[in-house]
Amino acid sequence: IMEINMKIIEALKTLKANKEKVIELSAKVKANSARTSVQTSPYGDEAAVTKQVKSWLDTIASVLRNNEELASRVHKTNNATMIDIEIGGKMVTKSIDEWLRRRNEGVDLELMAFSALTDRGLKEELIKNVDGTTTHVTIVRHFDAVARDDKLSDLSSEKKKIDSALEIANATTDLL
């Protein structure tokens, strides 16, 4: 029977433990689902072994039903719970689910985009023209390098800020 009042972190630990329990019971089912006529089982005669295998399968089904319900509650809670995090000097409010997606993919994609703002290895130089004159070649940037550097700095610390805020939310937020 699933505990009604629990924090997100407790639910996540329960989901993980239940998955491990299903894996463990599945191994027992595999090891005991059949035997040769000359082998003996630690679970007794044929009827007792059949009853034990069925019991393990029933337990697995029950654990999986509970996990589905628990995962649904975590998902519902993550969508409904809003968290404020200071990013780039501004408070940003998103649901736990949105912060998780931002943490797991969004930050890295944005880092990739802003890291692509480079001089492409171009160099400023003086070149000699055919007529003997020289031309000063400069780099024309189509971006603000200071703004890029500021954004990269903000992005590099964003995952840690998200992790810290989510750790607190997971420990203090009741499941819906």
CSV table of C-alpha atoms in Angstrom, one decimal:
chain,number,residue,atom,x,y,z
A,1,ILE,CA,0.0,0.0,0.0
A,2,MET,CA,1.4,3.3,-1.1
A,3,GLU,CA,1.9,6.1,1.5
A,4,ILE,CA,-0.5,9.0,0.8
A,5,ASN,CA,1.6,11.8,2.3
A,6,MET,CA,5.1,11.8,0.9
A,7,LYS,CA,7.6,14.3,-0.4
A,8,ILE,CA,8.8,14.2,-4.0
A,9,ILE,CA,12.2,12.8,-3.0
A,10,GLU,CA,10.5,9.9,-1.1
A,11,ALA,CA,8.5,9.1,-4.1
A,12,LEU,CA,11.5,9.1,-6.4
A,13,LYS,CA,13.4,6.8,-4.0
A,14,THR,CA,10.3,4.5,-3.8
A,15,LEU,CA,10.1,4.3,-7.6
A,16,LYS,CA,13.8,3.4,-7.8
A,17,ALA,CA,13.5,0.8,-5.0
A,18,ASN,CA,10.4,-0.7,-6.7
A,19,LYS,CA,12.2,-1.0,-10.0
A,20,GLU,CA,15.0,-2.9,-8.3
A,21,LYS,CA,12.4,-5.1,-6.6
A,22,VAL,CA,10.8,-6.0,-10.0
A,23,ILE,CA,14.2,-6.8,-11.4
A,24,GLU,CA,15.0,-9.0,-8.4
A,25,LEU,CA,11.7,-10.8,-8.5
A,26,SER,CA,11.9,-11.3,-12.3
A,27,ALA,CA,15.3,-13.0,-11.8
A,28,LYS,CA,13.6,-15.4,-9.3
A,29,VAL,CA,10.8,-16.0,-11.8
A,30,LYS,CA,13.3,-16.8,-14.5
A,31,ALA,CA,15.4,-19.1,-12.3
A,32,ASN,CA,12.3,-21.0,-11.0
A,33,SER,CA,9.8,-21.0,-13.9
A,34,ALA,CA,10.9,-24.4,-15.2
A,35,ARG,CA,13.2,-27.3,-14.2
A,36,THR,CA,14.0,-30.8,-15.3
A,37,SER,CA,12.3,-33.7,-13.8
A,38,VAL,CA,15.4,-34.7,-11.8
A,39,GLN,CA,16.0,-31.3,-10.3
A,40,THR,CA,14.5,-30.3,-6.9
A,41,SER,CA,13.3,-26.9,-5.9
A,42,PRO,CA,14.0,-25.1,-2.6
A,43,TYR,CA,10.3,-24.1,-2.7
A,44,GLY,CA,8.9,-27.6,-2.4
A,45,ASP,CA,6.9,-29.7,-4.7
A,46,GLU,CA,5.5,-28.8,-8.1
A,47,ALA,CA,2.4,-27.1,-6.8
A,48,ALA,CA,4.3,-25.1,-4.2
A,49,VAL,CA,6.8,-23.9,-6.8
A,50,THR,CA,4.0,-23.0,-9.2
A,51,LYS,CA,2.2,-21.1,-6.4
A,52,GLN,CA,5.5,-19.3,-5.5
A,53,VAL,CA,6.1,-18.2,-9.2
A,54,LYS,CA,2.5,-16.9,-9.4
A,55,SER,CA,3.0,-15.1,-6.2
A,56,TRP,CA,6.1,-13.3,-7.5
A,57,LEU,CA,4.3,-12.4,-10.7
A,58,ASP,CA,1.4,-11.0,-8.7
A,59,THR,CA,3.8,-9.0,-6.6
A,60,ILE,CA,5.5,-7.6,-9.7
A,61,ALA,CA,2.1,-6.6,-11.1
A,62,SER,CA,1.1,-4.9,-7.9
A,63,VAL,CA,4.4,-3.1,-7.6
A,64,LEU,CA,4.1,-1.9,-11.2
A,65,ARG,CA,0.6,-0.6,-10.6
A,66,ASN,CA,1.8,1.3,-7.6
A,67,ASN,CA,4.7,2.7,-9.6
A,68,GLU,CA,2.4,3.9,-12.3
A,69,GLU,CA,0.2,5.7,-9.8
A,70,LEU,CA,3.2,7.1,-8.0
A,71,ALA,CA,4.9,8.3,-11.2
A,72,SER,CA,1.6,10.0,-12.2
A,73,ARG,CA,1.6,11.8,-8.9
A,74,VAL,CA,5.2,12.9,-9.3
A,75,HIS,CA,4.4,14.1,-12.8
A,76,LYS,CA,1.3,16.0,-11.6
A,77,THR,CA,3.2,17.6,-8.8
A,78,ASN,CA,6.2,18.5,-11.0
A,79,ASN,CA,3.8,20.2,-13.5
A,80,ALA,CA,1.8,22.1,-10.7
A,81,THR,CA,4.7,23.2,-8.5
A,82,MET,CA,6.3,26.5,-9.5
A,83,ILE,CA,9.9,27.3,-8.5
A,84,ASP,CA,11.6,30.7,-8.6
A,85,ILE,CA,15.3,30.7,-9.6
A,86,GLU,CA,17.6,33.7,-10.1
A,87,ILE,CA,19.1,33.4,-13.6
A,88,GLY,CA,21.2,36.2,-15.1
A,89,GLY,CA,20.2,38.7,-12.4
A,90,LYS,CA,16.5,38.1,-12.9
A,91,MET,CA,14.0,35.9,-11.1
A,92,VAL,CA,12.6,33.2,-13.4
A,93,THR,CA,9.5,31.2,-12.5
A,94,LYS,CA,8.9,27.8,-14.0
A,95,SER,CA,7.3,24.5,-13.0
A,96,ILE,CA,9.6,21.8,-11.7
A,97,ASP,CA,8.9,19.9,-14.9
A,98,GLU,CA,10.0,22.9,-17.0
A,99,TRP,CA,13.1,23.3,-14.9
A,100,LEU,CA,13.9,19.6,-15.3
A,101,ARG,CA,13.7,19.9,-19.1
A,102,ARG,CA,15.8,23.1,-19.0
A,103,ARG,CA,18.4,21.4,-16.9
A,104,ASN,CA,18.5,18.2,-18.9
A,105,GLU,CA,18.7,19.7,-22.4
A,106,GLY,CA,17.9,23.4,-22.7
A,107,VAL,CA,21.0,24.8,-21.0
A,108,ASP,CA,23.4,22.6,-23.1
A,109,LEU,CA,21.7,23.6,-26.3
A,110,GLU,CA,21.8,27.3,-25.4
A,111,LEU,CA,25.5,26.9,-24.4
A,112,MET,CA,26.2,25.3,-27.8
A,113,ALA,CA,24.4,28.2,-29.6
A,114,PHE,CA,26.3,31.0,-27.7
A,115,SER,CA,29.6,29.1,-27.9
A,116,ALA,CA,29.2,29.2,-31.7
A,117,LEU,CA,29.6,33.0,-31.6
A,118,THR,CA,33.3,33.1,-32.5
A,119,ASP,CA,35.7,34.9,-34.7
A,120,ARG,CA,36.0,31.6,-36.6
A,121,GLY,CA,39.8,31.8,-36.4
A,122,LEU,CA,39.9,35.0,-38.5
A,123,LYS,CA,42.9,37.3,-37.9
A,124,GLU,CA,43.2,41.0,-38.3
A,125,GLU,CA,46.2,41.8,-40.6
A,126,LEU,CA,47.7,44.1,-43.1
A,127,ILE,CA,47.7,42.8,-46.6
A,128,LYS,CA,49.7,44.1,-49.6
A,129,ASN,CA,47.6,44.9,-52.6
A,130,VAL,CA,48.7,44.4,-56.2
A,131,ASP,CA,49.3,48.1,-56.6
A,132,GLY,CA,51.7,48.1,-53.7
A,133,THR,CA,49.4,49.7,-51.2
A,134,THR,CA,48.3,48.0,-48.0
A,135,THR,CA,44.9,47.3,-46.6
A,136,HIS,CA,44.1,46.8,-43.0
A,137,VAL,CA,41.8,43.8,-42.7
A,138,THR,CA,39.6,43.8,-39.6
A,139,ILE,CA,37.2,41.3,-38.2
A,140,VAL,CA,33.5,42.3,-38.5
A,141,ARG,CA,31.6,40.6,-35.7
A,142,HIS,CA,27.8,40.2,-36.1
A,143,PHE,CA,27.4,39.8,-32.3
A,144,ASP,CA,28.2,41.6,-29.1
A,145,ALA,CA,31.2,39.8,-27.6
A,146,VAL,CA,30.6,41.2,-24.1
A,147,ALA,CA,26.9,40.1,-24.1
A,148,ARG,CA,28.0,36.7,-25.4
A,149,ASP,CA,30.6,36.3,-22.6
A,150,ASP,CA,28.0,37.4,-20.0
A,151,LYS,CA,25.5,34.9,-21.3
A,152,LEU,CA,28.0,32.1,-21.3
A,153,SER,CA,28.9,32.9,-17.7
A,154,ASP,CA,25.3,32.8,-16.7
A,155,LEU,CA,24.7,29.6,-18.5
A,156,SER,CA,27.7,27.9,-17.0
A,157,SER,CA,26.3,28.3,-13.5
A,158,GLU,CA,22.6,27.8,-14.4
A,159,LYS,CA,22.6,23.9,-14.0
A,160,LYS,CA,24.0,24.2,-10.5
A,161,LYS,CA,21.4,26.8,-9.6
A,162,ILE,CA,18.6,24.6,-11.0
A,163,ASP,CA,20.0,21.5,-9.2
A,164,SER,CA,20.1,23.4,-5.9
A,165,ALA,CA,16.5,24.7,-6.2
A,166,LEU,CA,15.2,21.3,-7.3
A,167,GLU,CA,16.9,19.5,-4.4
A,168,ILE,CA,15.1,21.8,-2.0
A,169,ALA,CA,11.8,21.4,-3.8
A,170,ASN,CA,12.1,17.6,-3.9
A,171,ALA,CA,12.7,17.5,-0.2
A,172,THR,CA,10.0,19.9,0.8
A,173,THR,CA,7.2,19.5,-1.7
A,174,ASP,CA,4.3,17.1,-0.9
A,175,LEU,CA,3.0,14.9,-3.7
A,176,LEU,CA,-0.4,16.0,-5.1
